[in-house]
PDB file of C-alpha atoms and ligand atoms in Angstrom:
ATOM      1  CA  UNK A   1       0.000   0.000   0.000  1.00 90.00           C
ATOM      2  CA  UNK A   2       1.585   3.191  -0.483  1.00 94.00           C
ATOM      3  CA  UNK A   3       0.262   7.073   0.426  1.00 97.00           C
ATOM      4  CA  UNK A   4      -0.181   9.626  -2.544  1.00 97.00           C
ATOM      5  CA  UNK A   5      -1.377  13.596  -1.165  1.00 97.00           C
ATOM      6  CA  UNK A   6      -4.731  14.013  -2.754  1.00 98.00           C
ATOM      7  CA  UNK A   7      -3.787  17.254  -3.497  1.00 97.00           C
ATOM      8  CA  UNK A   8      -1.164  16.157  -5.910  1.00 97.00           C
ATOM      9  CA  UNK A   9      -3.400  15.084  -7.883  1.00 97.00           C
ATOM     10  CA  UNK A  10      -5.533  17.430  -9.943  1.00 94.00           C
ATOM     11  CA  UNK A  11      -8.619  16.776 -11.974  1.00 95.00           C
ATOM     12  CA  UNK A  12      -7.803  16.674 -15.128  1.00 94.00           C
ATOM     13  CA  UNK A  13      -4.121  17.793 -14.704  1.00 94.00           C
ATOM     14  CA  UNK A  14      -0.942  15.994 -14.118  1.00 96.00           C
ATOM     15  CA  UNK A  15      -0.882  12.368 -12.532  1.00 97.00           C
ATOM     16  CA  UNK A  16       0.787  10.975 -10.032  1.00 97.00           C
ATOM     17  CA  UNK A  17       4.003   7.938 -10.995  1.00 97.00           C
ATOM     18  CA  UNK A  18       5.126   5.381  -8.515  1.00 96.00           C
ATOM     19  CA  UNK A  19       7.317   2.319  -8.686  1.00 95.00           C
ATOM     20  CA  UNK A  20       5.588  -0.828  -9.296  1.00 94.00           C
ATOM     21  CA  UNK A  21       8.530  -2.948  -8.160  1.00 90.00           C
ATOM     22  CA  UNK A  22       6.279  -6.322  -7.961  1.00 88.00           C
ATOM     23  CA  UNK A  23       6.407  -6.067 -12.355  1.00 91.00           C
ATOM     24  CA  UNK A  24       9.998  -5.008 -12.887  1.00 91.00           C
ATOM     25  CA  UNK A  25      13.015  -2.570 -11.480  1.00 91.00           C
ATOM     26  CA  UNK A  26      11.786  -0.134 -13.550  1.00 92.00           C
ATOM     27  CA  UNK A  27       7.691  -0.665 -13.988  1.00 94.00           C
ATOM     28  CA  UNK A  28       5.477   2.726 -13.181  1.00 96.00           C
ATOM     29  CA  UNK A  29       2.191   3.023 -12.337  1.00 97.00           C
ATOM     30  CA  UNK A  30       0.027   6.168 -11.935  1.00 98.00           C
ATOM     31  CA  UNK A  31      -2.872   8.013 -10.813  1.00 98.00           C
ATOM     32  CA  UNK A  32      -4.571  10.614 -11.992  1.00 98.00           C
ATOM     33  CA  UNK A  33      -8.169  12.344 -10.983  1.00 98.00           C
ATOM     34  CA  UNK A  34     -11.308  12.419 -13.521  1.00 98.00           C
ATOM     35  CA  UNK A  35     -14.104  14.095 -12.514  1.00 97.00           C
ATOM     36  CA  UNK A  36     -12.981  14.378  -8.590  1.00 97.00           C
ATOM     37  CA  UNK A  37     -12.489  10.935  -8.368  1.00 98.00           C
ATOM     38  CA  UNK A  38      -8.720   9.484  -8.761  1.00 98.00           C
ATOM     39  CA  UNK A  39      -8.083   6.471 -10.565  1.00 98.00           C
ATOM     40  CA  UNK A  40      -4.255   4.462 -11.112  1.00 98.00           C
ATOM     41  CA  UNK A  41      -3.699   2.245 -13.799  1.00 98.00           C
ATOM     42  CA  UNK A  42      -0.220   0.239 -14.583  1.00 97.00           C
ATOM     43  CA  UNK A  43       1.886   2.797 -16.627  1.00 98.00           C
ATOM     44  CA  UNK A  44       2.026   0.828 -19.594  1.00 97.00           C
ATOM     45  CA  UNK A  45       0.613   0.831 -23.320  1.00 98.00           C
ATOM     46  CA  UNK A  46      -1.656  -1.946 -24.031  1.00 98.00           C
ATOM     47  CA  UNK A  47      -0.081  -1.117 -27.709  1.00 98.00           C
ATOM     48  CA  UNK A  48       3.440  -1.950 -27.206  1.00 97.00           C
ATOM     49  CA  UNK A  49       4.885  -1.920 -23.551  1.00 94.00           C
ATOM     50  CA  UNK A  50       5.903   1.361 -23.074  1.00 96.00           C
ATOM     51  CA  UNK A  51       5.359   4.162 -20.716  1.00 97.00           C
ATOM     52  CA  UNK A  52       2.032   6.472 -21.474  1.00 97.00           C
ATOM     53  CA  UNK A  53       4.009   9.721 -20.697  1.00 96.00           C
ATOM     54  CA  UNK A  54       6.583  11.447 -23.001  1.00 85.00           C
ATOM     55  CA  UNK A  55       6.592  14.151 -19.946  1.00 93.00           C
ATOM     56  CA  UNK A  56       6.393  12.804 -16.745  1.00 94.00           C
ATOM     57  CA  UNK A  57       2.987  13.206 -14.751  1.00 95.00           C
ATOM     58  CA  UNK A  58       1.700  13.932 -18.800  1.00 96.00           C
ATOM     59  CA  UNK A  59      -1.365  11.330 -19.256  1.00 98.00           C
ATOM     60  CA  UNK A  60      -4.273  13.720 -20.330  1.00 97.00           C
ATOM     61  CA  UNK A  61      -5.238  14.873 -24.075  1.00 96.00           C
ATOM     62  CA  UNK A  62      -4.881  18.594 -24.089  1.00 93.00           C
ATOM     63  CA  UNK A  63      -8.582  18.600 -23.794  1.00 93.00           C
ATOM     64  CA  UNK A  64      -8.243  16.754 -20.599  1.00 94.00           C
ATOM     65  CA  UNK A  65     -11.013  14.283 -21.798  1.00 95.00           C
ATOM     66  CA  UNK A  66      -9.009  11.492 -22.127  1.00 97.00           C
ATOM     67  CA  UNK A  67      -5.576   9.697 -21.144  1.00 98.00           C
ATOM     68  CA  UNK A  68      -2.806   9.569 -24.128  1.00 98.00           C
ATOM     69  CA  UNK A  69      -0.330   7.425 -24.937  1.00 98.00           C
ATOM     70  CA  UNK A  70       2.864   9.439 -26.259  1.00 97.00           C
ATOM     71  CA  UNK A  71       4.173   6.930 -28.895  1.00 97.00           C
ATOM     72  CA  UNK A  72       1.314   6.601 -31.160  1.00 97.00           C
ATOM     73  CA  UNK A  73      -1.739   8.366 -29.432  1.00 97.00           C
ATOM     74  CA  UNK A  74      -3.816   5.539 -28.456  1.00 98.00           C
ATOM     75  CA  UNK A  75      -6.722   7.146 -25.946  1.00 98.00           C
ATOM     76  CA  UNK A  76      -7.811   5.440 -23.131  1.00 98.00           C
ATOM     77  CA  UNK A  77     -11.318   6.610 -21.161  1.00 98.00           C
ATOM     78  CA  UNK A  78      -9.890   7.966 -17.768  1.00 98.00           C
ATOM     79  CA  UNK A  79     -12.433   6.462 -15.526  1.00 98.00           C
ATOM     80  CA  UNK A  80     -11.654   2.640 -16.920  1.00 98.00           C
ATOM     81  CA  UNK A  81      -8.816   2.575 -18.797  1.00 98.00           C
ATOM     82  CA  UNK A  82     -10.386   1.403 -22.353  1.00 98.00           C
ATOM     83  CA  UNK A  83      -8.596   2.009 -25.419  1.00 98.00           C
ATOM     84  CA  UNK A  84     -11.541   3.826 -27.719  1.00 98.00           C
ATOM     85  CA  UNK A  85      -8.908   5.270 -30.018  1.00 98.00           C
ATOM     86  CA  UNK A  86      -5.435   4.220 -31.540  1.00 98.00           C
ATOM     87  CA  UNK A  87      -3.674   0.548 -32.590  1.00 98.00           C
ATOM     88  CA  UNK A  88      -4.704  -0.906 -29.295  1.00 98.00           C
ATOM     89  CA  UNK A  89      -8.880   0.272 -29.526  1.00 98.00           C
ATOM     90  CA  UNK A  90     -10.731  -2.366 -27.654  1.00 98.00           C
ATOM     91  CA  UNK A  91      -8.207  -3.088 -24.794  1.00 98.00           C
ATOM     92  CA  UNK A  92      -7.324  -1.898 -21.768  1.00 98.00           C
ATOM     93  CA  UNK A  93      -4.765   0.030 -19.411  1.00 98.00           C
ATOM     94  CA  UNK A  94      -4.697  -2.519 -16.369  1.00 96.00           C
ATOM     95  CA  UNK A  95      -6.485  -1.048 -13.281  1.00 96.00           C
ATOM     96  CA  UNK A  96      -4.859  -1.009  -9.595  1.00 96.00           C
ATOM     97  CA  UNK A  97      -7.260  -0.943  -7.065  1.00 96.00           C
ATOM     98  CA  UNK A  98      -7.016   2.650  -4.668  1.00 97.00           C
ATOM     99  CA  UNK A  99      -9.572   4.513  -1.517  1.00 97.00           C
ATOM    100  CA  UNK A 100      -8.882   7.939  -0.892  1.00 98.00           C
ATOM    101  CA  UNK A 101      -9.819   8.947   2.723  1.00 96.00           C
ATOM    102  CA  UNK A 102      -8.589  11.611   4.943  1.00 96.00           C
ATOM    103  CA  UNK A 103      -6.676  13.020   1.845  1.00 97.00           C
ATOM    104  CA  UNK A 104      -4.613  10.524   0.761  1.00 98.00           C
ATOM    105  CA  UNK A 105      -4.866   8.709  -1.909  1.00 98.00           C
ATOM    106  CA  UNK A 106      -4.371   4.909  -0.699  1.00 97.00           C
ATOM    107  CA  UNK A 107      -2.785   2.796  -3.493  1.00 96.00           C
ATOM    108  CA  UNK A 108      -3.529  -1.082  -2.980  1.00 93.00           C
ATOM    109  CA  UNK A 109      -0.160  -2.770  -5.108  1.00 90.00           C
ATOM    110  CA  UNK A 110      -1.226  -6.294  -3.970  1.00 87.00           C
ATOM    111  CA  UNK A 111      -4.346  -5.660  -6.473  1.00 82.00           C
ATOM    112  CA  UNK A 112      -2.088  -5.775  -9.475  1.00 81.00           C
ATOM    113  CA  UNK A 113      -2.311  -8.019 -11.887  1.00 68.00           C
ATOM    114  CA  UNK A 114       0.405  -9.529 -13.757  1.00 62.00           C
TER     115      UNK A 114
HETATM  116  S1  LIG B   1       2.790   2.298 -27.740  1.00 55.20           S
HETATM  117 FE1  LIG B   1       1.042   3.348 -27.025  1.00 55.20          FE
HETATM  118  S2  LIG B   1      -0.125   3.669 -28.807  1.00 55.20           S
HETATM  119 FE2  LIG B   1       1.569   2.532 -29.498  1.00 55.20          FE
END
């Protein structure tokens, strides 16, 4: 379980990285908020296996409507993770279960899947 400020994390604005060490020495996740309510995924393309942000903390269209890929622009809804747009439409950015409460942001890593 690990801690993230709720107030790093804005709606709509720049997410939140943290080491996944259970899928690697260098797997990310994230977590970023969508209409008040945060959600983390596993920082990784369901395209190819790369990182979703060129910038780090970068994961929303300029719009803000949905989370981007950097390498090819696959979009993926913010409040599930489905691909609706790119080379990887119809899959999905794997989920990691979180409660916020007393403004933190409570990350549960033993809900990862591998
Ligand atoms: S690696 Fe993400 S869209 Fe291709």
């Amino acid at each position: 379980m690990i801690a993230i400020d709720s107030a790093a994390v804005q709606d709509g604005g720049k997410g939140v990285r943290f080491s996944l060490p259970a899928l690697g020495e260098f797997a990310t996740g994230f977590v970023v908020r969508f209409n008040q309510l945060p959600y983390a995924y596993v920082n990784q393309c369901a395209h190819v296996s790369v990182e979703l942000d060129w910038n780090e903390g970068e994961f929303f269209t300029a719009q803000g409507d949905y989370l981007i890929c950097a390498t090819h622009g696959a979009h993926y809804r913010p409040d599930n993770g489905f691909c609706v747009l790119g080379p990887c439409k119809g899959k999905s950015l794997k989920p990691i279960a979180l409660v916020e409460q007393n403004q933190k942001i409570m990350i549960n890593l033993a809900s990862i899947s591998k």
